PDB file of C-alpha atoms in Angstrom:
ATOM      1  CA  MET A  11      39.398  39.987-114.148  1.00 50.00           C
ATOM      2  CA  ILE A  12      42.992  40.785-113.751  1.00 53.00           C
ATOM      3  CA  HIS A  13      42.182  44.614-113.917  1.00 52.00           C
ATOM      4  CA  ALA A  14      39.822  44.329-111.297  1.00 51.00           C
ATOM      5  CA  LEU A  15      41.923  42.307-108.925  1.00 52.00           C
ATOM      6  CA  ARG A  16      44.858  44.947-109.401  1.00 55.00           C
ATOM      7  CA  LEU A  17      42.854  47.720-108.416  1.00 54.00           C
ATOM      8  CA  PRO A  18      42.027  46.765-104.705  1.00 53.00           C
ATOM      9  CA  ALA A  19      45.526  46.203-104.167  1.00 53.00           C
ATOM     10  CA  VAL A  20      46.683  48.936-105.348  1.00 52.00           C
ATOM     11  CA  SER A  21      44.297  51.124-103.070  1.00 53.00           C
ATOM     12  CA  ALA A  22      44.835  48.956-100.120  1.00 52.00           C
ATOM     13  CA  GLN A  23      48.843  49.320-100.423  1.00 54.00           C
ATOM     14  CA  PRO A  24      48.918  52.711 -98.639  1.00 54.00           C
ATOM     15  CA  ALA A  25      46.666  52.229 -95.889  1.00 56.00           C
ATOM     16  CA  THR A  26      48.594  48.676 -94.965  1.00 58.00           C
ATOM     17  CA  ARG A  27      52.259  50.539 -95.458  1.00 61.00           C
ATOM     18  CA  LEU A  28      50.917  53.126 -93.173  1.00 61.00           C
ATOM     19  CA  SER A  29      49.705  50.562 -90.474  1.00 70.00           C
ATOM     20  CA  VAL A  30      52.990  49.116 -90.536  1.00 71.00           C
ATOM     21  CA  SER A  31      55.139  52.265 -90.017  1.00 78.00           C
ATOM     22  CA  ARG A  32      52.472  53.300 -87.196  1.00 78.00           C
ATOM     23  CA  ARG A  33      53.212  49.754 -85.611  1.00 79.00           C
ATOM     24  CA  VAL A  34      57.224  50.178 -86.116  1.00 82.00           C
ATOM     25  CA  ARG A  35      56.548  53.780 -84.582  1.00 84.00           C
ATOM     26  CA  ARG A  36      54.846  52.512 -81.718  1.00 84.00           C
ATOM     27  CA  ARG A  37      57.156  49.458 -80.838  1.00 85.00           C
ATOM     28  CA  ARG A  38      60.150  52.160 -81.059  1.00 85.00           C
ATOM     29  CA  ASP A  39      58.403  54.450 -78.654  1.00 86.00           C
ATOM     30  CA  VAL A  40      57.757  51.594 -76.096  1.00 85.00           C
ATOM     31  CA  ILE A  41      61.626  50.474 -76.512  1.00 84.00           C
ATOM     32  CA  GLN A  42      62.549  54.118 -75.625  1.00 86.00           C
ATOM     33  CA  ARG A  43      59.936  54.634 -72.897  1.00 87.00           C
ATOM     34  CA  GLY A  44      61.393  51.088 -71.480  1.00 86.00           C
ATOM     35  CA  ALA A  45      65.212  52.511 -71.526  1.00 86.00           C
ATOM     36  CA  ARG A  46      64.093  55.777 -69.878  1.00 88.00           C
ATOM     37  CA  ARG A  47      62.258  53.802 -67.196  1.00 88.00           C
ATOM     38  CA  ALA A  48      65.256  51.883 -66.692  1.00 88.00           C
ATOM     39  CA  GLU A  49      67.517  55.160 -66.643  1.00 89.00           C
ATOM     40  CA  ARG A  50      65.223  56.589 -63.981  1.00 89.00           C
ATOM     41  CA  GLY A  51      65.520  53.539 -61.930  1.00 88.00           C
ATOM     42  CA  ARG A  52      68.999  53.427 -61.981  1.00 89.00           C
ATOM     43  CA  ARG A  53      69.249  56.964 -61.346  1.00 90.00           C
ATOM     44  CA  LEU A  54      67.193  56.753 -58.424  1.00 90.00           C
ATOM     45  CA  LEU A  55      68.978  53.783 -56.708  1.00 89.00           C
ATOM     46  CA  ARG A  56      72.344  55.925 -57.329  1.00 89.00           C
ATOM     47  CA  GLU A  57      70.753  58.479 -55.496  1.00 88.00           C
ATOM     48  CA  GLU A  58      69.330  56.471 -52.630  1.00 87.00           C
ATOM     49  CA  GLN A  59      72.797  55.000 -52.337  1.00 83.00           C
ATOM     50  CA  ARG A  60      74.578  58.165 -52.035  1.00 80.00           C
ATOM     51  CA  GLN A  61      72.021  59.401 -49.325  1.00 77.00           C
ATOM     52  CA  ARG A  62      72.216  56.364 -47.492  1.00 74.00           C
ATOM     53  CA  GLN A  63      76.039  56.761 -47.406  1.00 70.00           C
ATOM     54  CA  SER A  64      75.844  60.697 -46.599  1.00 70.00           C
ATOM     55  CA  ARG A  65      72.965  60.332 -44.322  1.00 59.00           C
ATOM     56  CA  SER A  66      74.474  60.265 -40.308  1.00 58.00           C
ATOM     57  CA  LEU A  67      73.475  57.741 -37.455  1.00 61.00           C
ATOM     58  CA  SER A  68      70.955  60.283 -35.879  1.00 63.00           C
ATOM     59  CA  HIS A  69      68.756  60.669 -39.270  1.00 66.00           C
ATOM     60  CA  ILE A  70      68.770  56.740 -39.148  1.00 66.00           C
ATOM     61  CA  ARG A  71      67.484  56.622 -35.839  1.00 71.00           C
ATOM     62  CA  SER A  72      64.869  58.949 -36.339  1.00 75.00           C
ATOM     63  CA  PHE A  73      63.774  57.787 -39.443  1.00 72.00           C
ATOM     64  CA  SER A  74      63.281  54.154 -37.832  1.00 74.00           C
ATOM     65  CA  ILE A  75      61.461  55.837 -34.844  1.00 75.00           C
ATOM     66  CA  LEU A  76      59.353  57.073 -37.540  1.00 73.00           C
ATOM     67  CA  CYS A  77      58.780  53.901 -38.880  1.00 76.00           C
ATOM     68  CA  ALA A  78      58.006  52.270 -35.807  1.00 76.00           C
ATOM     69  CA  GLU A  79      55.372  54.824 -34.791  1.00 71.00           C
ATOM     70  CA  THR A  80      53.300  54.407 -38.065  1.00 62.00           C
TER      71      THR A  80
END
């Protein structure tokens, strides 16, 4: 009886360990992906602000005209 119970547990152990490691890895990937997306967003915002500062008034005027036309 005890022997019969022990066998499936031993055979199932590696599978569960593998699935757990896979889950942990997936969670890590998701976290890294989120961090990467946040960093990209920050970089885009920074570049946009820099462009806005360096852009001339005529540039802004032509852009607003373009927006008004569409």
